[in-house]
Coordinates of C-alpha atoms and ligand atoms in Angstrom, one line a residue:
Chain A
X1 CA -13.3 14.9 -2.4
X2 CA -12.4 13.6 -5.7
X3 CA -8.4 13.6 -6.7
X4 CA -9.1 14.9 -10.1
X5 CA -11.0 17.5 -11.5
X6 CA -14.0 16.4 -13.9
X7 CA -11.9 17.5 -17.2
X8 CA -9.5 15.3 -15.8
X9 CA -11.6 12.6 -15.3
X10 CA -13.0 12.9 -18.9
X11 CA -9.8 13.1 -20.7
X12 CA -8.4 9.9 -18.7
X13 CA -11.6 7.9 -19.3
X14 CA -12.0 9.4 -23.0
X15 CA -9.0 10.4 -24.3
X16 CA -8.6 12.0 -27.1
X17 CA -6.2 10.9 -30.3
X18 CA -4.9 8.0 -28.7
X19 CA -2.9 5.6 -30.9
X20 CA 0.0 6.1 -33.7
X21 CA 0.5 7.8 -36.7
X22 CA 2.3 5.9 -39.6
X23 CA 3.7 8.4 -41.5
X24 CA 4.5 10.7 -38.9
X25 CA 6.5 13.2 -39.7
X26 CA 7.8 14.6 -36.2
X27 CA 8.1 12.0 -33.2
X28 CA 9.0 12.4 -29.5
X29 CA 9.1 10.6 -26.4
X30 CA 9.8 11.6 -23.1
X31 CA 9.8 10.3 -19.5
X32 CA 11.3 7.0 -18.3
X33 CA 10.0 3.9 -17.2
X34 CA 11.5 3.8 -13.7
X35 CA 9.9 7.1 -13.1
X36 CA 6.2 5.5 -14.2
X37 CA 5.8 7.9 -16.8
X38 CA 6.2 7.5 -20.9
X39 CA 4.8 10.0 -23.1
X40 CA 5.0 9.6 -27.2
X41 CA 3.7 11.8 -29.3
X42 CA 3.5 11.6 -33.1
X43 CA 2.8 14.8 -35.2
X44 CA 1.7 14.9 -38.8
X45 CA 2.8 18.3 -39.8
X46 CA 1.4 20.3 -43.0
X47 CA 1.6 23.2 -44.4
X48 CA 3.2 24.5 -40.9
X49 CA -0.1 23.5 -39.5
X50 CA -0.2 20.3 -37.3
X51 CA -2.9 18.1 -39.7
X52 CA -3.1 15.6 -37.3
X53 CA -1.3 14.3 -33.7
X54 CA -1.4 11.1 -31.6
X55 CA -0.2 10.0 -28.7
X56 CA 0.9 6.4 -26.8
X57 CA 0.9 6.9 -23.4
X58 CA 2.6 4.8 -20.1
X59 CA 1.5 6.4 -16.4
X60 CA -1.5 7.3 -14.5
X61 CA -4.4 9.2 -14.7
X62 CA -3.4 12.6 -14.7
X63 CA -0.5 11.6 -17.4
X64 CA -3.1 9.9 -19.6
X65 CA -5.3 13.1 -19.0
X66 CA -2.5 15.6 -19.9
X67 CA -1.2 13.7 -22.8
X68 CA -5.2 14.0 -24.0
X69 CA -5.1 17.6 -23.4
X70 CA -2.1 18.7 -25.5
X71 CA -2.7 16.9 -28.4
X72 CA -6.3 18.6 -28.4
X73 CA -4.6 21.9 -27.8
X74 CA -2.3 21.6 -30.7
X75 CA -4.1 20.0 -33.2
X76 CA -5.0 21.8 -36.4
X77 CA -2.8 24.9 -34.8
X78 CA 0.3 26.7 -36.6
X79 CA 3.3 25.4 -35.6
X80 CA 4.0 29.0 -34.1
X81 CA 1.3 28.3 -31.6
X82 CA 2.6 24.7 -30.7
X83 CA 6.2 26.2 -29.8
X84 CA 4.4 28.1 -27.2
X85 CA 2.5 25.4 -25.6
X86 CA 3.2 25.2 -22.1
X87 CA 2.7 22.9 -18.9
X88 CA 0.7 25.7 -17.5
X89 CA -2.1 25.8 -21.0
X90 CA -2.6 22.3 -20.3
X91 CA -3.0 21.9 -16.8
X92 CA -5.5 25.0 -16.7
X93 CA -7.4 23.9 -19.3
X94 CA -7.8 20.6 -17.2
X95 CA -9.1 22.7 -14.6
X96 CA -5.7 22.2 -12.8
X97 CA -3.6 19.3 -11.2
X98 CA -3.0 18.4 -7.8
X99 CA 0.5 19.8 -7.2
X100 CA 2.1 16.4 -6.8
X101 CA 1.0 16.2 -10.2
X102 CA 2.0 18.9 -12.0
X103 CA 5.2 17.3 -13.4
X104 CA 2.9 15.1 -16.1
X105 CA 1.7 18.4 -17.4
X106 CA 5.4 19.1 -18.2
X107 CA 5.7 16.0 -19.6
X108 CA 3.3 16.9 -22.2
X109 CA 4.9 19.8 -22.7
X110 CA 7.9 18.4 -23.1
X111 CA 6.6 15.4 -25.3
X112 CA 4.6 17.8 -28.0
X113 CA 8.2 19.9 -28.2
X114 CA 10.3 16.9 -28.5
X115 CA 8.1 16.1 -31.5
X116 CA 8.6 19.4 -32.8
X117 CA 12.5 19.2 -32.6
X118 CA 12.5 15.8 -34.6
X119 CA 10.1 17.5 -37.2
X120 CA 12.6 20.3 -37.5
X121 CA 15.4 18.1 -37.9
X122 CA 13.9 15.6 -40.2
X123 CA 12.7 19.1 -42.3
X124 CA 15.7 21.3 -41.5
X125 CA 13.0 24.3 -41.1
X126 CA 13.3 26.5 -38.0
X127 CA 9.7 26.5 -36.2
X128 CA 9.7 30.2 -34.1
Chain B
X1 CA -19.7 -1.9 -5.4
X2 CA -16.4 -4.7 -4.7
X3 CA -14.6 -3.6 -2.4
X4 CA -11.2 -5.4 -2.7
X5 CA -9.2 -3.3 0.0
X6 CA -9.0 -4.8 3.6
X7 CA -5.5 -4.5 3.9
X8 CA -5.7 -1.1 4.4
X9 CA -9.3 -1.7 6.1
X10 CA -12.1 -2.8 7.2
X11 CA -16.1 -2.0 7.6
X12 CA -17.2 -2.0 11.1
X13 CA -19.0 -5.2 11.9
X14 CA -22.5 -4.7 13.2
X15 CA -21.7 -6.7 16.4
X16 CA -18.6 -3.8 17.0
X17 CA -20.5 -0.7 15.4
X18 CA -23.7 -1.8 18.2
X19 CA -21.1 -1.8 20.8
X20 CA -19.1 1.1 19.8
X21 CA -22.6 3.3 19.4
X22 CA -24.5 1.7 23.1
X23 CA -21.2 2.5 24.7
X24 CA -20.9 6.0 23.3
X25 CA -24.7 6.7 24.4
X26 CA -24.7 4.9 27.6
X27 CA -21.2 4.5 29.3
X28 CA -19.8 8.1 28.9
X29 CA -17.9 8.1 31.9
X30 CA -14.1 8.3 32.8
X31 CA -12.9 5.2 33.6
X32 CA -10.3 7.3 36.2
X33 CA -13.7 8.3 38.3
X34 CA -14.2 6.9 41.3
X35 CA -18.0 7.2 41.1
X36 CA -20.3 4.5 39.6
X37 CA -20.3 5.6 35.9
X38 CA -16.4 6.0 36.0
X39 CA -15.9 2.6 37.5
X40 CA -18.5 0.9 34.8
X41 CA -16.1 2.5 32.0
X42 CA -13.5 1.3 33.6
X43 CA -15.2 -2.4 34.3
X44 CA -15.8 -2.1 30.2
X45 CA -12.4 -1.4 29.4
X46 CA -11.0 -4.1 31.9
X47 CA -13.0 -6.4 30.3
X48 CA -12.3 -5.8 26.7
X49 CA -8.4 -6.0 28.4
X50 CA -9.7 -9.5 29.3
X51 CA -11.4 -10.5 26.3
X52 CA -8.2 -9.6 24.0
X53 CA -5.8 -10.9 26.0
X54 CA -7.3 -14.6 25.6
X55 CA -7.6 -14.1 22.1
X56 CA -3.5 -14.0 22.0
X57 CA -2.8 -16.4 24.9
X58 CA -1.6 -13.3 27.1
X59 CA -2.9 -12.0 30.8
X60 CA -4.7 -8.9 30.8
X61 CA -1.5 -7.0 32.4
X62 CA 0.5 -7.1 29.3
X63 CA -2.2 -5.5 27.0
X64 CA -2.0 -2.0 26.7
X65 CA -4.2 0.0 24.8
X66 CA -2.8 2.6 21.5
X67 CA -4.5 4.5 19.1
X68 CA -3.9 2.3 16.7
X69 CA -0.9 0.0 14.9
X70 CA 1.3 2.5 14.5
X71 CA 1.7 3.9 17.6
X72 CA 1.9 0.4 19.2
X73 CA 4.7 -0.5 16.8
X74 CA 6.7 3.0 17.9
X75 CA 6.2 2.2 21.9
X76 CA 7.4 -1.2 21.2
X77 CA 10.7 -0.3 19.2
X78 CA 11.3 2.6 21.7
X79 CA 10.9 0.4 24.7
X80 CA 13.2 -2.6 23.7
X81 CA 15.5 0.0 22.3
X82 CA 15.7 1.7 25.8
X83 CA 16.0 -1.2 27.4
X84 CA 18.7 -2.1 25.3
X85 CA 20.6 1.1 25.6
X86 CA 20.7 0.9 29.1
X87 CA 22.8 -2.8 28.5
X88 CA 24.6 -0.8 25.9
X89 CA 23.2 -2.7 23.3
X90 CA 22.2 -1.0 20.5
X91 CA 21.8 -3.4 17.3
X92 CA 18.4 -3.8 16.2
X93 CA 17.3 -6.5 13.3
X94 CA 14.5 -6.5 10.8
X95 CA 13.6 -6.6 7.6
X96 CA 13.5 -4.0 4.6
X97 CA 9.9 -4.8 3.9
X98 CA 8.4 -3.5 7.0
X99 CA 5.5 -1.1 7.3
X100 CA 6.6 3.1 7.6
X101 CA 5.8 2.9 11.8
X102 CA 8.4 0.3 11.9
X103 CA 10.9 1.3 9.4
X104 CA 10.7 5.4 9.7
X105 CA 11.0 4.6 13.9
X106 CA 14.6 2.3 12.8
X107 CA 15.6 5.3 10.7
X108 CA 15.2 7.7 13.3
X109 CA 17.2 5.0 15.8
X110 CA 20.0 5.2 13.2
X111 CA 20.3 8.5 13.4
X112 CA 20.2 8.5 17.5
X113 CA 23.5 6.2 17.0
X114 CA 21.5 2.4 16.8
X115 CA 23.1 0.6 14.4
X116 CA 20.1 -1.0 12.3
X117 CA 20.5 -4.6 10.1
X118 CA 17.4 -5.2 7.6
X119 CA 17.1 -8.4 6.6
X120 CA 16.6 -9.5 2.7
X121 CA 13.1 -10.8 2.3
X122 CA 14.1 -12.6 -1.1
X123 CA 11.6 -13.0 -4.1
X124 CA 9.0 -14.9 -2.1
X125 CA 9.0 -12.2 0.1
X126 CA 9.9 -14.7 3.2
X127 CA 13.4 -14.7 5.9
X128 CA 14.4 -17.2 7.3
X129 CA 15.1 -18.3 11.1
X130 CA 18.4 -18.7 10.1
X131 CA 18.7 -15.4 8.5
X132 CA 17.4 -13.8 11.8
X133 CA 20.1 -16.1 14.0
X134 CA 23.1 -15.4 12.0
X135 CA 22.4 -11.5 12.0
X136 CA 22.3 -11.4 15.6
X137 CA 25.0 -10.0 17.5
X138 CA 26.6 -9.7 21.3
X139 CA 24.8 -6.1 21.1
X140 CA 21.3 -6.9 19.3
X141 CA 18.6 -5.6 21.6
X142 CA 15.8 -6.4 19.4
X143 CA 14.6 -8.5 16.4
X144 CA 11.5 -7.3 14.5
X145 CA 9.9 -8.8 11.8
X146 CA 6.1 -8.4 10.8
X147 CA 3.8 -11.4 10.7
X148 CA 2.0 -10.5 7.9
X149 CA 3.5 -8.1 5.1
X150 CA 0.4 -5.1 4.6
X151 CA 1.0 -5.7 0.6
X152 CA 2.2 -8.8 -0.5
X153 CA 0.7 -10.5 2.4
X154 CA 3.5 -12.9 3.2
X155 CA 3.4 -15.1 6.4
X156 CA 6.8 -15.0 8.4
X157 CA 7.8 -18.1 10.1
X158 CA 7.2 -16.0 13.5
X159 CA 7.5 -19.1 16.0
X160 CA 10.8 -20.5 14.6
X161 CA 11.9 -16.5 14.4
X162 CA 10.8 -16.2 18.0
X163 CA 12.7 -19.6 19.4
X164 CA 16.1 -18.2 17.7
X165 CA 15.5 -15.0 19.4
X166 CA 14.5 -16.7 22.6
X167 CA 17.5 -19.1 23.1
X168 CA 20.2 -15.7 21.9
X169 CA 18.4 -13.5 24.9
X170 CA 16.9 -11.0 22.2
X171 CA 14.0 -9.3 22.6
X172 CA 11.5 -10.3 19.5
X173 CA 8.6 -8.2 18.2
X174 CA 6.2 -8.4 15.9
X175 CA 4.2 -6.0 14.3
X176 CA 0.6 -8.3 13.6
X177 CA -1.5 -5.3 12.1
X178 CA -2.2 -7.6 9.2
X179 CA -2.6 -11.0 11.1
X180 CA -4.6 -10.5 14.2
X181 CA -7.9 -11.7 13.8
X182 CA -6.7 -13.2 10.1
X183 CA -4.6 -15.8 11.2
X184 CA -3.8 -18.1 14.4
X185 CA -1.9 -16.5 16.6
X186 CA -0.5 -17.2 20.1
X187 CA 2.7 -14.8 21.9
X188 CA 3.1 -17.3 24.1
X189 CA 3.4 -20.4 21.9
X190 CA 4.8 -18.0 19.3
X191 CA 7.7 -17.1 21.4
X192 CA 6.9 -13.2 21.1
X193 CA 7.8 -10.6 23.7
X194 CA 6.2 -8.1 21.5
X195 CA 3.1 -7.5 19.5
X196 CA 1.4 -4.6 18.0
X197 CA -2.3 -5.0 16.5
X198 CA -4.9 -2.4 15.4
X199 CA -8.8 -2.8 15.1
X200 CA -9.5 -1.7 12.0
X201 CA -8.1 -4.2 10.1
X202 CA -9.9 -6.8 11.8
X203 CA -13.4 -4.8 11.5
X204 CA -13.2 -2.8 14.3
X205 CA -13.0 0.9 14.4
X206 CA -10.1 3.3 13.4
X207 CA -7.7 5.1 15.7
X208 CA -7.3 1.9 18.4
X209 CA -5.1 -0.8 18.3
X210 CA -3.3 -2.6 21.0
X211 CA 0.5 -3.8 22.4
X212 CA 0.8 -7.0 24.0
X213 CA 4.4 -6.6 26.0
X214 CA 5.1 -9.9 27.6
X215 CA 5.3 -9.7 31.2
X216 CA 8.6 -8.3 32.6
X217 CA 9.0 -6.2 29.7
X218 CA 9.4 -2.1 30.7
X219 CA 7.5 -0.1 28.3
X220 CA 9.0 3.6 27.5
X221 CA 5.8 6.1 27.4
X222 CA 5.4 7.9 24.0
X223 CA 2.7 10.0 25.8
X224 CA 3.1 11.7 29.1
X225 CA 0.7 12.8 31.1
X226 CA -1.9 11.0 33.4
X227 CA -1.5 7.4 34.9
X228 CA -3.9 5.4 32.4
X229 CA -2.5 2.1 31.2
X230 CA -0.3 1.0 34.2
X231 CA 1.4 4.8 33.4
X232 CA 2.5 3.8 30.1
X233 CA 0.3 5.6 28.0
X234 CA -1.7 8.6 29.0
X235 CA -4.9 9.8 27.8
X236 CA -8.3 9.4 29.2
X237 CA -9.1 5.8 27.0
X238 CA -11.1 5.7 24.5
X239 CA -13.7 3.3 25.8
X240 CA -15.6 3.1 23.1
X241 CA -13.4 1.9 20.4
X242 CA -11.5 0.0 22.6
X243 CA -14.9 -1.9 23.9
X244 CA -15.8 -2.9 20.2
X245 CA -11.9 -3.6 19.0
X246 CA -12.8 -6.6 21.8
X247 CA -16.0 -7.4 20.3
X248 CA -14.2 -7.1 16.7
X249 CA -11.5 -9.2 18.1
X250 CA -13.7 -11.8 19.6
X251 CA -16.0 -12.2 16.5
X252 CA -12.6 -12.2 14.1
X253 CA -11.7 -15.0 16.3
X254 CA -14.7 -17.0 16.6
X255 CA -15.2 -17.2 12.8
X256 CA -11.5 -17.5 11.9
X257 CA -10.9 -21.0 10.5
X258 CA -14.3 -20.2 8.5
X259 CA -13.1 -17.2 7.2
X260 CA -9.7 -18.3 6.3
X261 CA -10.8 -21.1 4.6
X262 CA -13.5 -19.4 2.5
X263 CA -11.0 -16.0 1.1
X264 CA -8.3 -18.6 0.9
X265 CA -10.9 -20.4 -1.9
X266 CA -11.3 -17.3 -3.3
X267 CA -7.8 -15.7 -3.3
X268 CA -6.8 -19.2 -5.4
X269 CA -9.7 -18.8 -7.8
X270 CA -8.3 -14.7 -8.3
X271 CA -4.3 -15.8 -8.4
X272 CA -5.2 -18.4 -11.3
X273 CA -7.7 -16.5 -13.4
X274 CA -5.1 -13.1 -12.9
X275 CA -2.2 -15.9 -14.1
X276 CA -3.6 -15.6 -17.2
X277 CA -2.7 -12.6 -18.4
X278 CA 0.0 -12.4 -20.3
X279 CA 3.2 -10.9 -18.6
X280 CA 1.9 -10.5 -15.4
X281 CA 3.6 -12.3 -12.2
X282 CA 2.0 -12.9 -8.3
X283 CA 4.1 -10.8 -5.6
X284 CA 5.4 -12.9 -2.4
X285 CA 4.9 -17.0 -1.9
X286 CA 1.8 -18.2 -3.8
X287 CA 0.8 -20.3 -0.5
X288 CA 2.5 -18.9 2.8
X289 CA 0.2 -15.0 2.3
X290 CA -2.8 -14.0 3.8
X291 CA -5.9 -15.8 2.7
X292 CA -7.2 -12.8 1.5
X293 CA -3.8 -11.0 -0.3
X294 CA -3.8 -11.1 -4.0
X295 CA -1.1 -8.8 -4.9
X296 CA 0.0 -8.6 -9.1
X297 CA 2.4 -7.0 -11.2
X298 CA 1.8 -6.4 -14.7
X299 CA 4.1 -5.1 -17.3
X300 CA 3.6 -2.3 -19.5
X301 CA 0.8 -0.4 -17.5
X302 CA 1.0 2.1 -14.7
X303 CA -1.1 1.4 -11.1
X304 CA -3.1 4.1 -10.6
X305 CA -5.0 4.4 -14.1
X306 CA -5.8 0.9 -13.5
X307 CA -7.7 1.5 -10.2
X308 CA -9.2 4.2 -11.6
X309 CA -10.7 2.3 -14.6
X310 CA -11.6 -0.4 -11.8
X311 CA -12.9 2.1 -9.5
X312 CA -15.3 3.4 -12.8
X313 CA -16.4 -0.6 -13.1
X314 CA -17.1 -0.7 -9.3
X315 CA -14.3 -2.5 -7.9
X316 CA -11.8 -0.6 -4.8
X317 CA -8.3 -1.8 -4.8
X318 CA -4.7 -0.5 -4.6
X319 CA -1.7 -0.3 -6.0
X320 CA 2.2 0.0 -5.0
X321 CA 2.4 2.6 -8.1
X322 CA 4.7 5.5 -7.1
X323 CA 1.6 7.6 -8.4
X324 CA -0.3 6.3 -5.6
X325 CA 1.6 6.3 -2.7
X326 CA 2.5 10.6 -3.3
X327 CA 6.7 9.5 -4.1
X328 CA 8.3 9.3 -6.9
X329 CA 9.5 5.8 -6.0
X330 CA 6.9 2.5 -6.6
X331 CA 6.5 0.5 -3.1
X332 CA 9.2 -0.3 -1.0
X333 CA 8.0 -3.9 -0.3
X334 CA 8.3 -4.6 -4.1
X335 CA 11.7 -3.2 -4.5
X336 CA 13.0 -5.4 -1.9
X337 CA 11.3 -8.7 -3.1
X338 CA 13.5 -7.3 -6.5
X339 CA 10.8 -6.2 -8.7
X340 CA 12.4 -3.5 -10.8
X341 CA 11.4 -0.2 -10.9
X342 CA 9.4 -0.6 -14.1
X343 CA 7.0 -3.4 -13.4
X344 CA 6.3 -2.0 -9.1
X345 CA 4.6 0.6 -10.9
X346 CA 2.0 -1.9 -12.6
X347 CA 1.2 -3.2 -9.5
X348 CA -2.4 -4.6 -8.0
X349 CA -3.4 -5.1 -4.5
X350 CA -6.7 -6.8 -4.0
X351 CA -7.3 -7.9 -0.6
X352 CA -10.5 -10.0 -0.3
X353 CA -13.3 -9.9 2.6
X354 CA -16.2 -12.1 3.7
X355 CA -18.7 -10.6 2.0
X356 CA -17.3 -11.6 -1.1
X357 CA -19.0 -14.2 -3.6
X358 CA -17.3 -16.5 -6.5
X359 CA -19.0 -14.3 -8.9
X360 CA -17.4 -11.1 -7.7
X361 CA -14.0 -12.5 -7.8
X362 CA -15.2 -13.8 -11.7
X363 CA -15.9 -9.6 -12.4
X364 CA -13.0 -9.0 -10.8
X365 CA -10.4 -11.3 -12.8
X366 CA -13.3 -9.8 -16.5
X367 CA -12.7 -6.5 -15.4
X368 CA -8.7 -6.8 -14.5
X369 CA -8.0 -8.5 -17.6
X370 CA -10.1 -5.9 -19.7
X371 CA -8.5 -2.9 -18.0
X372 CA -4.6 -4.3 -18.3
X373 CA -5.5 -5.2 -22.3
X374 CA -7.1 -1.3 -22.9
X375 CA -4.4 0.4 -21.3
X376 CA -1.5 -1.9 -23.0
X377 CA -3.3 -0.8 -25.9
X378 CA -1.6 2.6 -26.4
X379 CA 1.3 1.9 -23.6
X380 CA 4.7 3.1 -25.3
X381 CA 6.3 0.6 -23.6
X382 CA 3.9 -2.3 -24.5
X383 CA 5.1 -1.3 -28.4
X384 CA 8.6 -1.8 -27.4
X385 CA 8.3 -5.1 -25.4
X386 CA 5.7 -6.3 -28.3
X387 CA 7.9 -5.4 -30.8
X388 CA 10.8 -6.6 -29.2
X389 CA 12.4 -3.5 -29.3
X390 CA 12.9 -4.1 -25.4
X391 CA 13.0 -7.3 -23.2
X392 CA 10.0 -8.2 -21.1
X393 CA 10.5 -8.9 -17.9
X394 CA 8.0 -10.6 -16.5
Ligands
PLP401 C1 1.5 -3.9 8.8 C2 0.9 -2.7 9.4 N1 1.5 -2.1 10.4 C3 1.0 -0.9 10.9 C4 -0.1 -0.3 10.4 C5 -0.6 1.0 11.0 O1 -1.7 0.8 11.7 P1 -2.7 2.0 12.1 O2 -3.3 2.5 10.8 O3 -3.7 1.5 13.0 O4 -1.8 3.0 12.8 C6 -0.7 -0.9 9.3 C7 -1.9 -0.3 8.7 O5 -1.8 0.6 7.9 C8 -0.2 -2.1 8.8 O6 -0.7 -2.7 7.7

């Protein structure tokens, strides 16, 4: 029996907008090092719309996977629909997580709304 | 396919798989029957008694047979405990890098009112015999202190250990797992009461092992029932794997200084072409480990996407990562040689076998370094340290 589900698999070997974006105008970065897990996501925001998204990434597969996930699940979306991103959207659309680890999918929640926060507070706009 | 992980075990040899299967097929029988196909069983298992025995420099009587490493490391913590408990001693020594059967059994002591010292292992991963003889007290029962660490693959100076506990009156164990069949090994010239060894590590099969409890010793059952084993352990044996952990043994034994000297050629070639990563550092003493332990930490990546990027290039390894062992906490053996919390999760076990060439360990040190460069490549923390926004470590 594999650990990870095939989506999984495919977003850890492939993932998707990996790196940095330069003139990012919303930034956040959760988890700690002594946990294992670092998630940093970088959001170029538009328009209200999120134009582009990147992420840097510290932990293991499932992290690397989710961290994939959510920035494909956000990007080119209102900003309406990234305030309702949850742990749940991305671990289902990974075809789920073990249980053990379910916690990076909230990570990636957490990242993509960090980001939001510093965009709203570098913008002073109010994201519902 | 590399596999790089016989530390946690080993493929059946042929010689012990042939055994294992013509006993299974042919000598079925209980060895506790009195009739001819019980009493060839039995003849099989006495002889396997034999056969390990002489490996280790014991008799036959102080062999018993377990289901494994574990189980042999419980009866032989119980027992001394017991025994000391009955003196009203109830100070046991050992070391905080021990494997779970030895530890979790201590913890569960402490609770039952045993007072428990663990030793420091230091950065190399190494105590001392003068460590061992100043922690011992007027109420230590028992000193144990693995031969081989499981991970790091550090060699404890088990004779001098065993003298110190010999001339203070305290019992000494050792739990061998990783050095039976590995390295030289003698209880008698070792000065070890106790010793706990399991077949598969030495390519036998899974779910035997054995306790050597030096003459004189009472062992406490941990399984009642029937009078197998002297009384000490019930359960009709299992002849089979017990007949081809001898054969195992015996081969493991035979080829030793061959073995040894061949992964000890390659682990150097790994350690030196591994050095050369950037920021990386070897876990436990460079020279006193197992010849085939190569254990790595390397900053600014996490354990378990780097096996699974090795596993995708063919190579099986593992990793202290607290991903990998289900906790949120990286391996215990790496917190107590001092590695911080952020560089035990970027650890790398690779444990090398036989069938191993120089070319394989050449892939292994390509792939390694290719892995650790991709995955520093959008590492967080590999920005800060390269920017200098935090201090490397390593
Ligand atoms: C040092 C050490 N002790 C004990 C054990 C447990 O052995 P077993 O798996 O046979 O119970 C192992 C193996 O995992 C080990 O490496």
């Amino acid at each position: 029996m594999a650990l990870y589900s095939e989506k999984v698999m495919d977003h850890f070997r492939n993932p998707r907008n990996v790196g940095v974006i330069e003139d990012a105008n919303g930034i956040g970065e959760v988890g700690n090092a002594k946990c294992g897990d670092i998630m940093k996501m970088y959001l170029k925001i538009e328009d209200d719309i999120v134009k582009d998204v990147k992420f840097e990434t510290f932990g293991c597969g499932s992290a690397i996977a989710s961290s994939s996930m959510a920035t494909e699940l956000i990007k080119g979306q209102p900003l309406s629909e990234v305030r309702k991103l949850t742990n749940k959207a991305v671990a289902e659309a990974l075809d789920g997580l073990p249980d053990y680890k379910m916690h990076c999918s909230v990570l990636a929640e957490e990242a993509i709304q960090s980001a939001l926060a510093d965009y709203e507070k570098r913008t002073g706009k109010h994201v519902e | 396919m590399i596999y790089a992980d016989n530390a946690a075990t080993t493929k059946l040899s042929e010689a012990a798989l042939c055994t294992m299967t013509d006993l299974l097929r042919e000598v079925w029988g209980n060895p506790s029957s009195l009739y001819t196909h019980g009493q060839e069983a039995k003849e099989v298992l006495e002889k396997a008694r034999e056969e390990i025995a002489a490996v280790i420099g014991a008799s036959p009587r102080e062999i018993t047979f377990t289901s494994g490493g574990s189980e042999a490391d419980n009866q032989a913590i119980r027992s001394a405990a017991e025994r000391g408990r009955i003196k009203g001693k109830k100070h046991i020594i050992s070391t905080a890098f021990e494997h779970h059967a030895v530890l979790h059994t201590l913890e569960k002591l402490r609770k039952e009112g045993y007072e428990i010292t663990l030793l420091d292992v230091h950065e190399n991963g190494l105590v001392t015999p003068e460590e061992v003889g100043a922690a011992i007290r007027e109420d230590t029962c028992l000193v144990t202190i693995m031969t081989a660490n499981n991970e790091i693959g550090t060699i404890q100076p088990i004779r001098e250990i065993g003298a110190v506990c010999r001339a203070r009156g305290v019992l000494f164990h050792t739990d061998a797992v990783q050095a039976v069949g590995h390295i030289p090994l003698n209880v008698a010239d070792d000065n070890i009461d106790l010793l706990s060894a399991s077949a598969h590590k030495f390519h036998g099969p899974k779910g035997v092992g054995f306790l050597y409890a030096r003459k004189g010793i009472l062992l406490s059952n941990l399984i009642e029932g029937g009078a197998q084993e002297r009384g000490k352990r019930a359960g009709t044996e299992n002849v089979p794997g017990i007949g081809a952990m001898a054969t195992a043994l015996k081969e493991a034994n035979a080829n030793m200084a061959q073995n040894a000297a061949y992964l000890t050629k390659l682990r150097d070639r790994l350690i030196a072409g591994l050095k050369e990563i950037p920021h990386s550092a070897l876990n436990g003493d460079e020279k006193r480990r197992l010849p085939g332990n190569v254990n790595f930490c390397f900053e600014g990546i996490e354990g378990e996407s780097l096996l699974l990027l090795l596993d995708d290039k063919g190579i099986q390894a593992s990793s202290g990562s607290a991903c990998t062992s289900g906790s949120l906490d990286p391996s215990h053996v790496l917190l107590a040689i001092g590695r911080v919390h952020d560089v035990a999760h970027g650890s790398l076990r690779l444990s090398l076998g036989e069938d191993l060439s120089e070319e394989d360990i050449d892939y292994i040190i390509r792939s390694v370094k290719e892995v650790v460069t991709y995955l520093r490549g959008f590492s967080p923390i590999w920005r800060d340290l390269m920017s200098g926004k935090k201090e490397f470590i390593l």
